[in-house]
CSV table of C-alpha atoms in Angstrom, one decimal:
chain,number,residue,atom,x,y,z
A,139,MET,CA,-98.4,-36.2,30.5
A,140,SER,CA,-101.6,-35.2,29.8
A,141,VAL,CA,-102.7,-31.8,28.4
A,142,ILE,CA,-105.6,-30.1,27.7
A,143,LEU,CA,-106.4,-27.2,25.0
A,144,ILE,CA,-109.4,-25.1,26.6
A,145,SER,CA,-110.4,-22.3,24.1
A,146,PHE,CA,-112.7,-20.1,25.8
A,147,GLY,CA,-114.7,-16.7,26.4
A,148,PHE,CA,-113.4,-14.3,28.7
A,149,LYS,CA,-117.2,-12.9,28.7
A,150,PHE,CA,-118.5,-16.6,30.5
A,151,GLY,CA,-115.4,-16.7,32.7
A,152,ALA,CA,-112.3,-17.9,32.3
A,153,PRO,CA,-112.6,-22.1,33.3
A,154,GLN,CA,-111.2,-23.3,36.7
A,155,ASN,CA,-107.7,-25.5,37.0
A,156,ILE,CA,-106.2,-23.5,34.4
A,157,ASP,CA,-102.5,-24.1,35.0
A,158,LEU,CA,-101.5,-21.3,31.8
A,159,LEU,CA,-103.8,-19.1,30.4
A,160,PHE,CA,-103.3,-17.2,27.4
A,161,ASP,CA,-105.0,-14.2,26.6
A,162,ALA,CA,-106.2,-13.4,22.7
A,163,ARG,CA,-107.4,-10.3,23.2
A,164,PHE,CA,-105.2,-8.0,21.1
A,165,LEU,CA,-105.6,-9.7,18.4
A,166,PRO,CA,-108.5,-8.1,15.3
A,167,ASN,CA,-111.5,-9.7,16.0
A,168,PRO,CA,-113.4,-11.9,13.2
A,169,ASN,CA,-116.7,-11.3,14.9
A,170,PHE,CA,-116.3,-7.4,13.1
A,171,ILE,CA,-116.0,-9.2,9.7
A,172,PRO,CA,-119.4,-9.8,8.5
A,173,GLU,CA,-118.5,-13.0,6.3
A,174,LEU,CA,-116.9,-14.6,8.8
A,175,LYS,CA,-118.9,-13.2,12.0
A,176,LEU,CA,-121.1,-16.8,11.5
A,177,LEU,CA,-118.0,-19.0,11.1
A,178,LYS,CA,-115.9,-20.3,14.1
A,179,GLY,CA,-112.4,-20.6,14.3
A,180,THR,CA,-112.0,-24.1,13.1
A,181,ASP,CA,-113.3,-22.8,9.9
A,182,LYS,CA,-110.3,-22.4,7.7
A,183,LYS,CA,-111.5,-19.0,6.3
A,184,VAL,CA,-111.4,-17.8,10.2
A,185,SER,CA,-107.8,-19.1,10.8
A,186,ASP,CA,-107.1,-18.3,8.0
A,187,TYR,CA,-108.0,-14.6,8.8
A,188,VAL,CA,-106.4,-14.5,12.5
A,189,PHE,CA,-103.1,-15.8,11.0
A,190,GLY,CA,-102.9,-13.1,8.7
A,191,ASN,CA,-102.3,-11.1,11.3
A,192,PRO,CA,-98.4,-11.0,11.4
A,193,THR,CA,-98.7,-10.8,15.4
A,194,ALA,CA,-100.8,-13.7,15.5
A,195,LYS,CA,-97.9,-15.8,13.8
A,196,LYS,CA,-95.6,-14.0,16.5
A,197,PHE,CA,-97.7,-15.2,19.2
A,198,LEU,CA,-98.3,-18.9,18.0
A,199,ASN,CA,-94.4,-18.9,17.3
A,200,LYS,CA,-93.8,-18.4,20.4
A,201,MET,CA,-96.5,-20.0,22.9
A,202,LYS,CA,-94.9,-23.4,20.2
A,203,ASP,CA,-91.7,-22.5,22.2
A,204,PHE,CA,-92.6,-21.9,25.6
A,205,MET,CA,-94.4,-24.6,25.4
A,206,ASP,CA,-91.5,-26.7,23.8
A,207,PHE,CA,-89.7,-25.7,26.5
A,208,LEU,CA,-92.3,-26.6,29.6
A,209,ILE,CA,-93.7,-29.4,28.8
A,210,PRO,CA,-90.5,-31.9,28.6
A,211,LEU,CA,-89.4,-30.1,32.6
A,212,TYR,CA,-92.9,-30.9,34.0
A,213,ILE,CA,-92.9,-34.5,32.2
A,214,LYS,CA,-89.4,-34.7,33.6
A,215,GLU,CA,-90.9,-33.6,37.2
A,216,GLY,CA,-93.6,-36.1,37.2
A,217,ARG,CA,-96.5,-34.0,36.5
A,218,PRO,CA,-99.9,-35.9,35.8
A,219,TYR,CA,-101.5,-33.2,33.7
A,220,LEU,CA,-101.5,-29.7,32.0
A,221,THR,CA,-104.3,-27.9,31.6
A,222,ILE,CA,-103.7,-24.3,28.6
A,223,GLY,CA,-106.4,-22.2,28.5
A,224,ILE,CA,-106.7,-19.9,26.1
A,225,GLY,CA,-109.4,-17.2,26.0
A,226,CYS,CA,-110.4,-14.7,23.4
A,227,THR,CA,-113.9,-12.4,24.2
A,228,GLY,CA,-116.5,-15.0,23.0
A,229,GLY,CA,-114.7,-18.3,22.3
A,230,ASN,CA,-115.7,-18.7,18.6
A,231,HIS,CA,-113.1,-17.5,16.6
A,232,ARG,CA,-109.2,-16.4,17.8
A,233,SER,CA,-108.6,-18.7,20.8
A,234,PRO,CA,-110.1,-21.4,19.0
A,235,ALA,CA,-108.7,-21.0,16.0
A,236,ILE,CA,-104.9,-20.5,17.7
A,237,ALA,CA,-106.1,-23.5,20.2
A,238,GLU,CA,-106.3,-26.0,16.7
A,239,ASN,CA,-102.9,-24.7,15.5
A,240,LEU,CA,-101.2,-25.4,18.7
A,241,TYR,CA,-102.8,-28.7,19.4
A,242,LYS,CA,-101.1,-29.6,15.6
A,243,HIS,CA,-97.8,-28.4,16.6
A,244,LEU,CA,-98.0,-30.2,20.1
A,245,LYS,CA,-98.9,-33.7,19.0
A,246,HIS,CA,-95.0,-34.3,18.6
A,247,HIS,CA,-94.8,-34.7,22.0
A,248,ARG,CA,-95.2,-37.9,23.7
A,249,ILE,CA,-98.5,-36.4,26.0
A,250,ASP,CA,-102.0,-37.7,25.9
A,251,LEU,CA,-103.4,-34.4,24.3
A,252,SER,CA,-106.6,-33.3,23.7
A,253,ILE,CA,-108.7,-30.1,22.6
A,254,VAL,CA,-112.1,-28.7,24.1
A,255,HIS,CA,-113.7,-25.2,22.5
A,256,ARG,CA,-116.1,-24.5,26.2
A,257,ASP,CA,-117.5,-21.6,24.3
A,258,MET,CA,-117.7,-22.4,20.6
A,259,GLY,CA,-121.3,-22.3,19.6
C-alpha cells in the first residue's frame, strides 16, 4: 500500500483526494514568534516549539495510535493507497512539523511511504 502524507495551508484550500484530514490550527502558531516566522516546520527550532506544547504531543500520539490501528486494516482490505492531509493556516510551520514526525513513526509499517509539503514556501 502507498501512503502519502501531505502538509498544507487551509488558506490555499485543502488538497483534493484526501482520505483522512487532520486540522492543526488549534495549536499555537509559530508564525507569530519573530525568531520562528521565517523558519519552516522541518526546522528543529520550529518542531521543538510545536512539540513543546503538551497538547501537540498528545495530538501526535493519538494520530500515531490511530494510524497504527487503521493502516493494517486498510492493507488487509487490499486498499492500494491512503492519502493523509495535515493542515494548518499557511502550511509552513505546524502541519509540516506534525507530518514529519508522523512520517518517522509510520516507517515501521510495510508501506510505500512519502511526504509532500505542498505549501511550505
